[in-house]
């Protein structure tokens, strides 16, 4: 069964922190790369952070130094630790995975996402 369930979002003040969790089915978690994306209304989903099966991570310039991605293979969970949050981090956050060069697109399976709102 293919499944992604994101959680941990909420309302937080600028400068605050959140930890997002994504429980993935094994068929997705075993893909070589797992990642977090985010989307705001009227914009395309953007890649925020990714981590390979061997633990190599990459980050969008806009979150580098503030966000940390990690994965727990025993629980098939991917985390996104977000610190020093800014209003521009407000978005719905999704996780997904892929193997090879093609990132997941709009027609691929996605979970419900979790909404993050950064506002005072």
PDB file of C-alpha atoms in Angstrom:
ATOM      1  CA  UNK A   1       0.000   0.000   0.000  1.00  0.00           C
ATOM      2  CA  UNK A   2       1.288   3.433  -0.928  1.00  0.00           C
ATOM      3  CA  UNK A   3       0.831   5.943   1.862  1.00  0.00           C
ATOM      4  CA  UNK A   4       2.226   9.212   3.141  1.00  0.00           C
ATOM      5  CA  UNK A   5       0.939  10.946   6.250  1.00  0.00           C
ATOM      6  CA  UNK A   6       2.416  14.282   7.285  1.00  0.00           C
ATOM      7  CA  UNK A   7       1.900  15.887  10.699  1.00  0.00           C
ATOM      8  CA  UNK A   8       3.336  18.448  13.081  1.00  0.00           C
ATOM      9  CA  UNK A   9       2.295  21.678  11.419  1.00  0.00           C
ATOM     10  CA  UNK A  10       0.605  24.554  13.180  1.00  0.00           C
ATOM     11  CA  UNK A  11       0.716  28.228  13.999  1.00  0.00           C
ATOM     12  CA  UNK A  12       4.036  29.531  15.270  1.00  0.00           C
ATOM     13  CA  UNK A  13       5.487  32.991  15.820  1.00  0.00           C
ATOM     14  CA  UNK A  14       8.420  34.250  13.766  1.00  0.00           C
ATOM     15  CA  UNK A  15      11.633  32.883  15.226  1.00  0.00           C
ATOM     16  CA  UNK A  16       9.898  29.801  16.544  1.00  0.00           C
ATOM     17  CA  UNK A  17      10.438  26.121  15.794  1.00  0.00           C
ATOM     18  CA  UNK A  18       8.440  23.144  14.613  1.00  0.00           C
ATOM     19  CA  UNK A  19       9.162  19.511  13.882  1.00  0.00           C
ATOM     20  CA  UNK A  20       7.283  17.918  11.017  1.00  0.00           C
ATOM     21  CA  UNK A  21       6.890  14.151  10.717  1.00  0.00           C
ATOM     22  CA  UNK A  22       6.071  12.023   7.706  1.00  0.00           C
ATOM     23  CA  UNK A  23       5.131   8.377   8.086  1.00  0.00           C
ATOM     24  CA  UNK A  24       5.725   6.653   4.780  1.00  0.00           C
ATOM     25  CA  UNK A  25       4.784   3.218   3.581  1.00  0.00           C
ATOM     26  CA  UNK A  26       7.766   0.973   3.033  1.00  0.00           C
ATOM     27  CA  UNK A  27       7.393   1.082  -0.734  1.00  0.00           C
ATOM     28  CA  UNK A  28       7.948   4.853  -0.671  1.00  0.00           C
ATOM     29  CA  UNK A  29      10.452   5.006   2.192  1.00  0.00           C
ATOM     30  CA  UNK A  30      12.729   2.577   0.353  1.00  0.00           C
ATOM     31  CA  UNK A  31      13.121   4.968  -2.553  1.00  0.00           C
ATOM     32  CA  UNK A  32      16.641   6.352  -2.718  1.00  0.00           C
ATOM     33  CA  UNK A  33      15.730   9.919  -1.841  1.00  0.00           C
ATOM     34  CA  UNK A  34      13.128  11.148   0.640  1.00  0.00           C
ATOM     35  CA  UNK A  35      12.299  14.824   0.737  1.00  0.00           C
ATOM     36  CA  UNK A  36      10.104  17.594   2.016  1.00  0.00           C
ATOM     37  CA  UNK A  37       8.326  19.972  -0.345  1.00  0.00           C
ATOM     38  CA  UNK A  38       6.121  22.979   0.318  1.00  0.00           C
ATOM     39  CA  UNK A  39       3.440  24.790  -1.604  1.00  0.00           C
ATOM     40  CA  UNK A  40       1.650  28.105  -1.274  1.00  0.00           C
ATOM     41  CA  UNK A  41      -1.513  29.087  -3.151  1.00  0.00           C
ATOM     42  CA  UNK A  42      -0.911  29.850  -6.799  1.00  0.00           C
ATOM     43  CA  UNK A  43       2.649  28.530  -6.770  1.00  0.00           C
ATOM     44  CA  UNK A  44       4.260  25.270  -7.740  1.00  0.00           C
ATOM     45  CA  UNK A  45       5.382  22.854  -5.104  1.00  0.00           C
ATOM     46  CA  UNK A  46       9.026  23.521  -4.261  1.00  0.00           C
ATOM     47  CA  UNK A  47      11.684  21.182  -2.940  1.00  0.00           C
ATOM     48  CA  UNK A  48      12.794  22.228   0.542  1.00  0.00           C
ATOM     49  CA  UNK A  49      15.104  19.479   1.753  1.00  0.00           C
ATOM     50  CA  UNK A  50      16.115  15.985   0.709  1.00  0.00           C
ATOM     51  CA  UNK A  51      17.994  13.082   2.219  1.00  0.00           C
ATOM     52  CA  UNK A  52      19.342   9.964   0.541  1.00  0.00           C
ATOM     53  CA  UNK A  53      19.180   6.445   1.859  1.00  0.00           C
ATOM     54  CA  UNK A  54      22.795   6.792   2.979  1.00  0.00           C
ATOM     55  CA  UNK A  55      22.158  10.053   4.793  1.00  0.00           C
ATOM     56  CA  UNK A  56      23.361  12.734   2.396  1.00  0.00           C
ATOM     57  CA  UNK A  57      21.168  15.820   2.670  1.00  0.00           C
ATOM     58  CA  UNK A  58      20.540  18.914   0.568  1.00  0.00           C
ATOM     59  CA  UNK A  59      18.603  22.074   1.255  1.00  0.00           C
ATOM     60  CA  UNK A  60      17.048  24.929  -0.642  1.00  0.00           C
ATOM     61  CA  UNK A  61      19.039  28.122  -0.163  1.00  0.00           C
ATOM     62  CA  UNK A  62      16.066  29.728   1.561  1.00  0.00           C
ATOM     63  CA  UNK A  63      16.133  27.216   4.446  1.00  0.00           C
ATOM     64  CA  UNK A  64      19.818  26.326   4.645  1.00  0.00           C
ATOM     65  CA  UNK A  65      21.092  26.650   8.198  1.00  0.00           C
ATOM     66  CA  UNK A  66      17.574  26.737   9.657  1.00  0.00           C
ATOM     67  CA  UNK A  67      16.010  23.409   8.632  1.00  0.00           C
ATOM     68  CA  UNK A  68      17.326  19.889   9.188  1.00  0.00           C
ATOM     69  CA  UNK A  69      15.990  16.760   7.535  1.00  0.00           C
ATOM     70  CA  UNK A  70      16.435  13.314   9.048  1.00  0.00           C
ATOM     71  CA  UNK A  71      15.061   9.819   8.595  1.00  0.00           C
ATOM     72  CA  UNK A  72      14.333   6.933  10.930  1.00  0.00           C
ATOM     73  CA  UNK A  73      14.567   3.712   8.994  1.00  0.00           C
ATOM     74  CA  UNK A  74      13.188   1.580  11.821  1.00  0.00           C
ATOM     75  CA  UNK A  75       9.941   3.560  11.850  1.00  0.00           C
ATOM     76  CA  UNK A  76       9.913   4.647   8.158  1.00  0.00           C
ATOM     77  CA  UNK A  77       9.547   8.254   9.268  1.00  0.00           C
ATOM     78  CA  UNK A  78      11.117  11.350   7.779  1.00  0.00           C
ATOM     79  CA  UNK A  79      11.429  14.459   9.922  1.00  0.00           C
ATOM     80  CA  UNK A  80      11.906  18.130   9.166  1.00  0.00           C
ATOM     81  CA  UNK A  81      13.209  20.182  12.058  1.00  0.00           C
ATOM     82  CA  UNK A  82      12.486  23.839  11.373  1.00  0.00           C
ATOM     83  CA  UNK A  83      14.129  26.586  13.411  1.00  0.00           C
ATOM     84  CA  UNK A  84      14.118  30.383  13.188  1.00  0.00           C
ATOM     85  CA  UNK A  85      10.905  30.261  11.208  1.00  0.00           C
ATOM     86  CA  UNK A  86       9.979  33.219   9.024  1.00  0.00           C
ATOM     87  CA  UNK A  87       6.609  34.335   7.656  1.00  0.00           C
ATOM     88  CA  UNK A  88       7.762  33.284   4.189  1.00  0.00           C
ATOM     89  CA  UNK A  89       7.986  29.693   5.449  1.00  0.00           C
ATOM     90  CA  UNK A  90       4.190  29.661   5.639  1.00  0.00           C
ATOM     91  CA  UNK A  91       2.973  26.871   3.357  1.00  0.00           C
ATOM     92  CA  UNK A  92       1.541  23.382   3.231  1.00  0.00           C
ATOM     93  CA  UNK A  93       4.397  20.928   3.640  1.00  0.00           C
ATOM     94  CA  UNK A  94       4.476  17.522   1.937  1.00  0.00           C
ATOM     95  CA  UNK A  95       6.922  14.657   1.885  1.00  0.00           C
ATOM     96  CA  UNK A  96       7.637  12.210  -0.898  1.00  0.00           C
ATOM     97  CA  UNK A  97      10.412  10.109  -2.337  1.00  0.00           C
ATOM     98  CA  UNK A  98      11.943   9.088  -5.622  1.00  0.00           C
ATOM     99  CA  UNK A  99      14.609   6.956  -7.194  1.00  0.00           C
ATOM    100  CA  UNK A 100      16.463   8.224 -10.227  1.00  0.00           C
ATOM    101  CA  UNK A 101      16.367  11.713 -11.663  1.00  0.00           C
ATOM    102  CA  UNK A 102      12.631  12.394 -11.889  1.00  0.00           C
ATOM    103  CA  UNK A 103      11.130  14.162  -8.894  1.00  0.00           C
ATOM    104  CA  UNK A 104       7.500  13.422  -7.991  1.00  0.00           C
ATOM    105  CA  UNK A 105       5.104  15.569  -9.994  1.00  0.00           C
ATOM    106  CA  UNK A 106       1.485  16.716  -9.684  1.00  0.00           C
ATOM    107  CA  UNK A 107       0.161  13.435 -11.077  1.00  0.00           C
ATOM    108  CA  UNK A 108       2.065  11.278  -8.595  1.00  0.00           C
ATOM    109  CA  UNK A 109       0.649  10.186  -5.258  1.00  0.00           C
ATOM    110  CA  UNK A 110       0.892  12.795  -2.469  1.00  0.00           C
ATOM    111  CA  UNK A 111      -0.272  12.758   1.116  1.00  0.00           C
ATOM    112  CA  UNK A 112      -2.584  15.383   2.632  1.00  0.00           C
ATOM    113  CA  UNK A 113       0.282  17.613   3.775  1.00  0.00           C
ATOM    114  CA  UNK A 114       0.542  19.583   6.988  1.00  0.00           C
ATOM    115  CA  UNK A 115      -0.013  23.327   7.170  1.00  0.00           C
ATOM    116  CA  UNK A 116       2.588  25.613   8.711  1.00  0.00           C
ATOM    117  CA  UNK A 117       1.657  29.197   9.469  1.00  0.00           C
ATOM    118  CA  UNK A 118       4.312  31.605  10.733  1.00  0.00           C
ATOM    119  CA  UNK A 119       2.696  34.750  12.034  1.00  0.00           C
ATOM    120  CA  UNK A 120       2.689  37.026  15.043  1.00  0.00           C
TER     121      UNK A 120
END
